[in-house]
Amino acid sequence: MSDAPAAVAELEGRFGADAFTVQETRSGFPTLWTSRDNLPAFLKFLKTEVPRPFGTLYDLTAIDERFRQKRDGQPESDFTVLYHLLSYERNEDLCIKVPLSDGDAALPTATGLWPSANWYEREVWDMFGVRFDGHPALRRILMPLTWEGHPLRKEHPARATEMGPFQLPDERQEREQEALRFRPEDWGMKRTREGTDFMFLNVGPQHPGTHGVIRIILQLDGEEIVDCLPEIGFHHRGAEKMGERQSWHSFIPYTDRIDYLGGVMNNLAYVLSVEQLVGMDIPDRAQVIRVMMCELFRIASHLVWYGTFAQDVGSLSAVFYTFNDRERIFDIVQAVCGGRMHPSWFRIGGVAHDLPKGWQAMVRDFVNYMPDRLAEYDKIVMQNRIFKARTQGIGAYTAEEAIDWGVTGPGLRACGYEWDFRKKRPYSGYDQFDFDVPIARKGDCYDRALVRVEEIRQSLRIIDQCLKNMPAGHYKSDHPLATPPRKERTMHDIETLINHFLSVSWGPVIPAGESFVGIEATKGNNGYRLVSDGGTIPYRVRIRTPSFAHMQMIPLMSRGVMVPDLLAILGSIDFVLADIDR
Amino acid sequence: MTDVLLQVAVILGVLNAPLILAALLIWLERRFLALLQDRYGPNRVGPLGLGIVLADMIKIFTKEDWVPPFADRAVFTLAPAVIVITGLMSVAVIPITETIGVTDLNIGLLFFLAMSSMGVYSVVLAGWASNNKYALLGGLRASAQMVSYEVFMGLSLMGVVLMAGSFSLRDIVAAQQDIWFIVPQFLGFVIFFIAGLAETHRLPFDLPEAEAELVAGFHSEYSGMKFGMFFVGEYVGVTVIAAMIVTLFFGGWMGPVLPGIVWFGLKLLFFILIFILLRAALPRPRFDQLMAFGWKVLLPLSLLNLVVTAGALLLWKA
C-alpha cells in the first residue's frame, strides 16, 4: 500500500482540501470524514471517474457514536455511516465516514453506483435506523419485520434478561406469520405475464437443498426461474451486538460460529484485528501454527462444500467420502486444540497451547493420504459427464460483475481474476510460503468448483511446508496484552503478578482506536472492523462476511435458469448461513 | 383338485414374492449402498441388521396416516394403490421357470408395457392430488419423463419380438435357447435398461422426487402406509424391470447345472444390485437434458435398432 495517499491526493485535487478530514486509524489505509452533501459526488468520483477506480463496495456499516468517549479530532456525530471501498487495481482500501445526527439520520442511497449497496443499506437501516433515501426497498433484512427498535443502537437491550419474558400468544403468532406472507407486489414482481400466472415457490426456510435456514422465493414460469428473492436473517444471532458486551478475549469463541465450517480461520481475522489495535508482534512459531491450522480448516470447509455440492446435483456418495476425510482433519484438530468444529483456539498474541507431542506424524499422514483421495473425487465428481452437464455454463458471472457485487474468494478467482489476499496482502507470514493461486475462466458453477478443488491441493502444499519448517520459539507473544498473559514470570515479581491477575480477571485493556483486518477465509474475504474506546470490551465489532455479498447475487445468477440449476448455483457459491446472518 | 390348489399356491407365491422382496430390498439397498459409501448402514437389529426390515414395517404401519386437509382426498388415497397394483399385475406375466408363473398371455410383453404406462398415473395423480407446489412439479416432471421414455421403451423391445416372433414372454425365453438376446440385441438392451431406470424413477432418473430440489417431489405430502405403498411400489418396479431384463435379454431361467429358479434369482439379484450401484455412482441430469437425451439420442437409436434387426432377419430368412 505504498501509494495509499494517492487516492487522498486525487480527492483533494478534485474537491479541495476542505471537503474532508483525515482520521488516524490503525488499519493502514486512509479513513476520511466528509459531509452528507459531499458523499454522492465522492463515491461517484471514486467509483467511476478516478483512474484505477475503487470498483468494490467492500463494506457499508455504521457506528453508534453517542456513548463513545475517545474520539479526539473526529467530527461531531451520533451515527457514523462508513463506506469501505476496495480497489483491486491499486490494491488499496479507502474508508469514507459520514457523520449524522440522531434526529436526522438519513443519507442518499448508493444503490445507483453499486448494486451490492442494496443489502448493506438495508442492514444499516435495520440495525441503526439510518434511512437511505431513494433505496428501492428499504426494509428490515436481518430482524423480523415486526421487530421494534434497532438492535445495534446502544440503548437497545443486548441480553434477553433485559427484555422481559418472551411470550407468543395466538394473536402475536398470527401477526408474525402474517408478516412472513409473501406479496409479489411488495417487491415489484408481477403475478401474471401475457395471460400466464406465475407460480411463486418458497424454497426454504426448511429445505434440504439450502443447507440451512434461508428462504428463497422463486417466481416460476413452469420450471424456469423468472426472478427470485432471497430472504435472510433466520440465522441472525446478533454476533456484532454480543461483541459489545464480551471482553476482547471472551469474544473469540463467538467468532468460531460465524463461518462455522471455518473454525479457527474466524479466530484469525479477529485476533489479527485486535493485535493491529495493540500493535503486537507475534512470534514466528505462533504464526506458522496459525497458518497450518487455518489451512487445515480451509480443507475441511472445502471438503464439506465438495460433498454437498455433488449431492446438490444428485450424486449421493461423494459426501460420505469427503466427510470421512474431514473426520481425519478433525482428529488432528482435536489432538492440537481439544475441540473439533469450534476450537476457539487462537489467542490475542498467539495460540492457546503449543503443539502436542507427535503432531508431525498426524499431519504428515494426512498430507500423504489426501492427494490420492482428491484424484478419486476428480473421477467421481469433476470428470463425470452428467456433473459437467449440470454445472458448466450455469450461474456464470463476469469478473466485472463480481467486482461490482463485492464477490471475493474462489467466486472471484473462477472468473479469471487472480486475486488472493494471502498473496496480495500477506498476513500472518503467508508471504513466506510457496503456493499457487488457482484460477478458472468462465465463472460458472463448474469453474468455481475447479478453483476450490485446486485450493485444497495448494493448502496441502502450505501444510506440508509448515510441517517441514516449523520454527522453534514460543507459541505466544510476550507482549503484556497477550491474553492470557504468559505465566513464567508471575511468581517472581509483584508487578507481573498484578498485571497477570488483572488481565485474566478483567481481560486486557486495549488502547482506543480503530482497526480493520480482512483475510482470505474459506469462502472469501472475512474482515473484522474493531472500534475500541480504551476499555476491556470492544465499542463496536463489525464482521464483514463473504457469504452476505455472495448471497445477494443469487437473483442475478439464477434469472432464466431452471429450478435444479438454482440448487447447483447455491451449492457452488459455498455459503454458510451463519456467515450471512451473523 | 390338487391342480387347482397348486395353481392358487403358485399365484399367491408369485404375487407375494415381490412384496417380500421389496421389504428385503430396503435392507439390501441400505446395506449395499452403505458398503459403497464407506459406512455401515443398518447393522444393529438382528443378524446382519435384517431386523431393520421388521422395524421399518412396524414404523410405517403405526405412523399417523395423515391426509392433508387441502388435498383431493379420493385421488390422494387412490394414487399409491395404483403403483403397487400395476407393479404386481406386471409380475403376473413374468415366467419365472418353465413351470412357475401366474399366466402365459400371448401378448405378455404388451401387457407389461400397458401396466408400466398405467403406473405413471400413480405419480401424476399423487402430485396433482397433494395440492402442493413441490408435489405438482414432481408430478409434472414424472408425466413428461414417462411419456417420452415409454415411447422407446416399447420400441427397444421390438427387436426382441421380431427375433422371437412372439409377444409371449415364455416364447421369448424359449427363443433364447441357442443365444441370449443380449448378444444380437445389445443396443435394444441398453435402451431398455435406461428406459427401465427412468420408468422406476431411480437415480439418475429420480427427477420426480429429486430431494435436493423438490424436497420429496410427488410424495412430499404422504405419510404412513400410503408413503409405504410408494416405497413398495418403487421396489416392485425395480424387481419387475430387472426381471424383464432377465427374461428378454438374459435367457430367463436358462443356465447350466443349477435349477432354473436359482438361475432366475441370481440374474435378478445381479440387475437389482446394478440398479443400486448406479444410484451410488451417478449425479442427476436436469429435466430438459433428460428429455433431450431421450428424444434426440435414444429414440433414433431404438428406431435404428428396429430397422437393422428387421432388415437382418429378412436377409437371413431369404
PDB file of N, CA and C in Angstrom, chain A residues 199-203 207-209 223 311-317 320-321 324 373 384 386-387 389-390 394 562 564-565 567, chain B residues 33 36-39 133-134 136-138 141 203-204 207 211-215 279-289:
ATOM      1  N   MET A 199     -46.007 -19.077 -10.900  1.00  0.00           N
ATOM      2  CA  MET A 199     -46.091 -19.803  -9.641  1.00  0.00           C
ATOM      3  C   MET A 199     -45.003 -19.242  -8.715  1.00  0.00           C
ATOM      4  N   PHE A 200     -45.395 -18.946  -7.488  1.00  0.00           N
ATOM      5  CA  PHE A 200     -44.410 -18.481  -6.511  1.00  0.00           C
ATOM      6  C   PHE A 200     -44.096 -19.629  -5.564  1.00  0.00           C
ATOM      7  N   LEU A 201     -42.850 -20.017  -5.576  1.00  0.00           N
ATOM      8  CA  LEU A 201     -42.462 -21.193  -4.800  1.00  0.00           C
ATOM      9  C   LEU A 201     -41.506 -20.765  -3.693  1.00  0.00           C
ATOM     10  N   ASN A 202     -41.847 -21.162  -2.489  1.00  0.00           N
ATOM     11  CA  ASN A 202     -40.984 -20.911  -1.346  1.00  0.00           C
ATOM     12  C   ASN A 202     -39.939 -21.998  -1.257  1.00  0.00           C
ATOM     13  N   VAL A 203     -38.701 -21.674  -1.495  1.00  0.00           N
ATOM     14  CA  VAL A 203     -37.638 -22.646  -1.209  1.00  0.00           C
ATOM     15  C   VAL A 203     -37.072 -22.270   0.150  1.00  0.00           C
ATOM     16  N   HIS A 207     -35.566 -26.516   3.841  1.00  0.00           N
ATOM     17  CA  HIS A 207     -35.497 -27.184   2.548  1.00  0.00           C
ATOM     18  C   HIS A 207     -34.160 -27.912   2.480  1.00  0.00           C
ATOM     19  N   PRO A 208     -34.168 -29.154   1.991  1.00  0.00           N
ATOM     20  CA  PRO A 208     -32.917 -29.918   2.021  1.00  0.00           C
ATOM     21  C   PRO A 208     -31.818 -29.335   1.131  1.00  0.00           C
ATOM     22  N   GLY A 209     -32.192 -28.503   0.158  1.00  0.00           N
ATOM     23  CA  GLY A 209     -31.174 -28.017  -0.768  1.00  0.00           C
ATOM     24  C   GLY A 209     -30.529 -26.715  -0.361  1.00  0.00           C
ATOM     25  N   GLU A 223     -40.860 -24.516 -14.958  1.00  0.00           N
ATOM     26  CA  GLU A 223     -39.723 -24.702 -14.044  1.00  0.00           C
ATOM     27  C   GLU A 223     -38.668 -23.630 -14.253  1.00  0.00           C
ATOM     28  N   GLN A 311     -23.839 -33.581  -3.925  1.00  0.00           N
ATOM     29  CA  GLN A 311     -25.158 -34.060  -3.526  1.00  0.00           C
ATOM     30  C   GLN A 311     -26.265 -33.170  -4.093  1.00  0.00           C
ATOM     31  N   ASP A 312     -25.994 -31.882  -4.173  1.00  0.00           N
ATOM     32  CA  ASP A 312     -26.997 -30.973  -4.712  1.00  0.00           C
ATOM     33  C   ASP A 312     -27.346 -31.303  -6.158  1.00  0.00           C
ATOM     34  N   VAL A 313     -26.394 -31.821  -6.903  1.00  0.00           N
ATOM     35  CA  VAL A 313     -26.724 -32.204  -8.264  1.00  0.00           C
ATOM     36  C   VAL A 313     -27.016 -33.699  -8.351  1.00  0.00           C
ATOM     37  N   GLY A 314     -27.242 -34.334  -7.208  1.00  0.00           N
ATOM     38  CA  GLY A 314     -27.786 -35.687  -7.212  1.00  0.00           C
ATOM     39  C   GLY A 314     -26.794 -36.814  -7.015  1.00  0.00           C
ATOM     40  N   SER A 315     -25.524 -36.492  -6.833  1.00  0.00           N
ATOM     41  CA  SER A 315     -24.532 -37.534  -6.635  1.00  0.00           C
ATOM     42  C   SER A 315     -24.443 -37.844  -5.141  1.00  0.00           C
ATOM     43  N   LEU A 316     -24.902 -39.039  -4.765  1.00  0.00           N
ATOM     44  CA  LEU A 316     -25.128 -39.278  -3.342  1.00  0.00           C
ATOM     45  C   LEU A 316     -23.875 -39.653  -2.563  1.00  0.00           C
ATOM     46  N   SER A 317     -22.884 -40.222  -3.236  1.00  0.00           N
ATOM     47  CA  SER A 317     -21.821 -40.883  -2.475  1.00  0.00           C
ATOM     48  C   SER A 317     -20.699 -39.964  -2.024  1.00  0.00           C
ATOM     49  N   PHE A 320     -20.200 -38.737   1.566  1.00  0.00           N
ATOM     50  CA  PHE A 320     -19.731 -39.630   2.628  1.00  0.00           C
ATOM     51  C   PHE A 320     -18.208 -39.733   2.611  1.00  0.00           C
ATOM     52  N   TYR A 321     -17.650 -39.775   1.403  1.00  0.00           N
ATOM     53  CA  TYR A 321     -16.190 -39.851   1.312  1.00  0.00           C
ATOM     54  C   TYR A 321     -15.548 -38.581   1.875  1.00  0.00           C
ATOM     55  N   ASN A 324     -15.742 -38.348   5.592  1.00  0.00           N
ATOM     56  CA  ASN A 324     -14.770 -39.231   6.233  1.00  0.00           C
ATOM     57  C   ASN A 324     -13.392 -38.573   6.289  1.00  0.00           C
ATOM     58  N   ARG A 373      -6.963 -39.369  -2.544  1.00  0.00           N
ATOM     59  CA  ARG A 373      -8.418 -39.213  -2.417  1.00  0.00           C
ATOM     60  C   ARG A 373      -8.921 -38.150  -3.375  1.00  0.00           C
ATOM     61  N   ASN A 384     -17.199 -36.411 -14.153  1.00  0.00           N
ATOM     62  CA  ASN A 384     -18.459 -37.054 -14.533  1.00  0.00           C
ATOM     63  C   ASN A 384     -19.208 -36.202 -15.547  1.00  0.00           C
ATOM     64  N   ILE A 386     -22.392 -36.160 -16.493  1.00  0.00           N
ATOM     65  CA  ILE A 386     -23.656 -35.570 -16.048  1.00  0.00           C
ATOM     66  C   ILE A 386     -23.374 -34.372 -15.145  1.00  0.00           C
ATOM     67  N   PHE A 387     -22.371 -34.527 -14.282  1.00  0.00           N
ATOM     68  CA  PHE A 387     -21.999 -33.418 -13.402  1.00  0.00           C
ATOM     69  C   PHE A 387     -21.601 -32.195 -14.219  1.00  0.00           C
ATOM     70  N   ALA A 389     -22.520 -31.538 -17.285  1.00  0.00           N
ATOM     71  CA  ALA A 389     -23.702 -31.007 -17.973  1.00  0.00           C
ATOM     72  C   ALA A 389     -24.549 -30.170 -17.022  1.00  0.00           C
ATOM     73  N   ARG A 390     -24.516 -30.516 -15.734  1.00  0.00           N
ATOM     74  CA  ARG A 390     -25.335 -29.790 -14.778  1.00  0.00           C
ATOM     75  C   ARG A 390     -24.700 -28.476 -14.334  1.00  0.00           C
ATOM     76  N   ILE A 394     -23.672 -22.742 -16.128  1.00  0.00           N
ATOM     77  CA  ILE A 394     -24.774 -22.396 -15.222  1.00  0.00           C
ATOM     78  C   ILE A 394     -24.264 -21.383 -14.200  1.00  0.00           C
ATOM     79  N   MET A 562     -33.319 -23.014 -14.588  1.00  0.00           N
ATOM     80  CA  MET A 562     -34.405 -23.835 -14.065  1.00  0.00           C
ATOM     81  C   MET A 562     -34.176 -24.135 -12.587  1.00  0.00           C
ATOM     82  N   PRO A 564     -33.630 -26.859 -10.839  1.00  0.00           N
ATOM     83  CA  PRO A 564     -32.446 -27.634 -10.437  1.00  0.00           C
ATOM     84  C   PRO A 564     -31.146 -26.828 -10.545  1.00  0.00           C
ATOM     85  N   ASP A 565     -31.095 -25.895 -11.504  1.00  0.00           N
ATOM     86  CA  ASP A 565     -29.892 -25.074 -11.639  1.00  0.00           C
ATOM     87  C   ASP A 565     -29.698 -24.173 -10.426  1.00  0.00           C
ATOM     88  N   LEU A 567     -30.264 -24.929  -7.452  1.00  0.00           N
ATOM     89  CA  LEU A 567     -29.601 -25.715  -6.410  1.00  0.00           C
ATOM     90  C   LEU A 567     -28.114 -25.868  -6.710  1.00  0.00           C
TER      91      LEU A 567
ATOM     92  N   LEU B  33     -25.642 -49.921  -0.373  1.00  0.00           N
ATOM     93  CA  LEU B  33     -25.299 -48.516  -0.574  1.00  0.00           C
ATOM     94  C   LEU B  33     -24.268 -48.075   0.471  1.00  0.00           C
ATOM     95  N   LEU B  36     -20.870 -49.255  -0.378  1.00  0.00           N
ATOM     96  CA  LEU B  36     -20.267 -48.456  -1.436  1.00  0.00           C
ATOM     97  C   LEU B  36     -19.854 -47.086  -0.942  1.00  0.00           C
ATOM     98  N   GLN B  37     -20.453 -46.639   0.131  1.00  0.00           N
ATOM     99  CA  GLN B  37     -20.206 -45.285   0.605  1.00  0.00           C
ATOM    100  C   GLN B  37     -19.367 -45.249   1.879  1.00  0.00           C
ATOM    101  N   ASP B  38     -18.618 -46.301   2.127  1.00  0.00           N
ATOM    102  CA  ASP B  38     -17.720 -46.339   3.289  1.00  0.00           C
ATOM    103  C   ASP B  38     -18.434 -46.115   4.615  1.00  0.00           C
ATOM    104  N   ARG B  39     -19.585 -46.702   4.782  1.00  0.00           N
ATOM    105  CA  ARG B  39     -20.233 -46.613   6.085  1.00  0.00           C
ATOM    106  C   ARG B  39     -20.894 -47.951   6.385  1.00  0.00           C
ATOM    107  N   LYS B 133     -47.128 -27.364  -4.181  1.00  0.00           N
ATOM    108  CA  LYS B 133     -46.380 -26.927  -5.361  1.00  0.00           C
ATOM    109  C   LYS B 133     -45.225 -27.869  -5.683  1.00  0.00           C
ATOM    110  N   TYR B 134     -44.525 -28.317  -4.643  1.00  0.00           N
ATOM    111  CA  TYR B 134     -43.417 -29.242  -4.900  1.00  0.00           C
ATOM    112  C   TYR B 134     -43.936 -30.540  -5.508  1.00  0.00           C
ATOM    113  N   LEU B 136     -46.632 -30.930  -7.179  1.00  0.00           N
ATOM    114  CA  LEU B 136     -47.095 -30.659  -8.537  1.00  0.00           C
ATOM    115  C   LEU B 136     -45.924 -30.680  -9.519  1.00  0.00           C
ATOM    116  N   LEU B 137     -44.849 -30.006  -9.134  1.00  0.00           N
ATOM    117  CA  LEU B 137     -43.668 -30.004 -10.013  1.00  0.00           C
ATOM    118  C   LEU B 137     -43.169 -31.427 -10.232  1.00  0.00           C
ATOM    119  N   GLY B 138     -43.167 -32.218  -9.155  1.00  0.00           N
ATOM    120  CA  GLY B 138     -42.741 -33.614  -9.269  1.00  0.00           C
ATOM    121  C   GLY B 138     -43.648 -34.377 -10.204  1.00  0.00           C
ATOM    122  N   ARG B 141     -42.995 -33.363 -13.809  1.00  0.00           N
ATOM    123  CA  ARG B 141     -41.773 -33.985 -14.316  1.00  0.00           C
ATOM    124  C   ARG B 141     -42.016 -35.445 -14.630  1.00  0.00           C
ATOM    125  N   LEU B 203     -32.521 -42.964  -9.218  1.00  0.00           N
ATOM    126  CA  LEU B 203     -31.366 -42.177  -9.631  1.00  0.00           C
ATOM    127  C   LEU B 203     -30.664 -42.900 -10.767  1.00  0.00           C
ATOM    128  N   PRO B 204     -30.190 -42.288 -11.798  1.00  0.00           N
ATOM    129  CA  PRO B 204     -30.150 -40.845 -12.040  1.00  0.00           C
ATOM    130  C   PRO B 204     -31.434 -40.270 -12.647  1.00  0.00           C
ATOM    131  N   LEU B 207     -35.990 -37.673 -11.021  1.00  0.00           N
ATOM    132  CA  LEU B 207     -36.375 -36.255 -11.031  1.00  0.00           C
ATOM    133  C   LEU B 207     -37.713 -35.968 -10.369  1.00  0.00           C
ATOM    134  N   GLU B 211     -34.643 -35.037  -4.196  1.00  0.00           N
ATOM    135  CA  GLU B 211     -34.827 -34.482  -2.856  1.00  0.00           C
ATOM    136  C   GLU B 211     -34.082 -33.172  -2.655  1.00  0.00           C
ATOM    137  N   ALA B 212     -32.998 -32.951  -3.393  1.00  0.00           N
ATOM    138  CA  ALA B 212     -32.282 -31.696  -3.197  1.00  0.00           C
ATOM    139  C   ALA B 212     -33.078 -30.523  -3.759  1.00  0.00           C
ATOM    140  N   GLU B 213     -33.943 -30.803  -4.733  1.00  0.00           N
ATOM    141  CA  GLU B 213     -34.672 -29.701  -5.357  1.00  0.00           C
ATOM    142  C   GLU B 213     -36.116 -29.637  -4.877  1.00  0.00           C
ATOM    143  N   LEU B 214     -36.795 -30.797  -4.918  1.00  0.00           N
ATOM    144  CA  LEU B 214     -38.239 -30.795  -4.704  1.00  0.00           C
ATOM    145  C   LEU B 214     -38.623 -31.413  -3.360  1.00  0.00           C
ATOM    146  N   VAL B 215     -37.698 -31.419  -2.407  1.00  0.00           N
ATOM    147  CA  VAL B 215     -37.940 -31.995  -1.084  1.00  0.00           C
ATOM    148  C   VAL B 215     -38.214 -33.489  -1.240  1.00  0.00           C
ATOM    149  N   ARG B 279     -27.262 -45.900  -8.459  1.00  0.00           N
ATOM    150  CA  ARG B 279     -27.723 -44.852  -7.553  1.00  0.00           C
ATOM    151  C   ARG B 279     -26.561 -44.263  -6.779  1.00  0.00           C
ATOM    152  N   ALA B 280     -25.615 -45.136  -6.414  1.00  0.00           N
ATOM    153  CA  ALA B 280     -24.471 -44.632  -5.645  1.00  0.00           C
ATOM    154  C   ALA B 280     -23.509 -43.840  -6.517  1.00  0.00           C
ATOM    155  N   ALA B 281     -23.527 -44.125  -7.824  1.00  0.00           N
ATOM    156  CA  ALA B 281     -22.436 -43.595  -8.650  1.00  0.00           C
ATOM    157  C   ALA B 281     -22.759 -42.318  -9.398  1.00  0.00           C
ATOM    158  N   LEU B 282     -24.011 -42.100  -9.762  1.00  0.00           N
ATOM    159  CA  LEU B 282     -24.282 -41.058 -10.749  1.00  0.00           C
ATOM    160  C   LEU B 282     -25.006 -39.848 -10.170  1.00  0.00           C
ATOM    161  N   PRO B 283     -24.658 -38.657 -10.673  1.00  0.00           N
ATOM    162  CA  PRO B 283     -25.484 -37.491 -10.362  1.00  0.00           C
ATOM    163  C   PRO B 283     -26.754 -37.485 -11.218  1.00  0.00           C
ATOM    164  N   ARG B 284     -27.574 -36.477 -10.972  1.00  0.00           N
ATOM    165  CA  ARG B 284     -28.886 -36.442 -11.602  1.00  0.00           C
ATOM    166  C   ARG B 284     -28.876 -35.402 -12.727  1.00  0.00           C
ATOM    167  N   PRO B 285     -29.240 -35.787 -13.950  1.00  0.00           N
ATOM    168  CA  PRO B 285     -29.291 -34.776 -15.010  1.00  0.00           C
ATOM    169  C   PRO B 285     -30.486 -33.849 -14.799  1.00  0.00           C
ATOM    170  N   ARG B 286     -30.464 -32.750 -15.516  1.00  0.00           N
ATOM    171  CA  ARG B 286     -31.589 -31.835 -15.405  1.00  0.00           C
ATOM    172  C   ARG B 286     -32.720 -32.347 -16.269  1.00  0.00           C
ATOM    173  N   PHE B 287     -33.905 -31.969 -15.911  1.00  0.00           N
ATOM    174  CA  PHE B 287     -35.129 -32.371 -16.553  1.00  0.00           C
ATOM    175  C   PHE B 287     -35.078 -32.210 -18.077  1.00  0.00           C
ATOM    176  N   ASP B 288     -34.675 -31.032 -18.572  1.00  0.00           N
ATOM    177  CA  ASP B 288     -34.679 -30.840 -20.022  1.00  0.00           C
ATOM    178  C   ASP B 288     -33.572 -31.654 -20.693  1.00  0.00           C
ATOM    179  N   GLN B 289     -32.450 -31.851 -19.956  1.00  0.00           N
ATOM    180  CA  GLN B 289     -31.379 -32.679 -20.515  1.00  0.00           C
ATOM    181  C   GLN B 289     -31.847 -34.122 -20.671  1.00  0.00           C
TER     182      GLN B 289
END
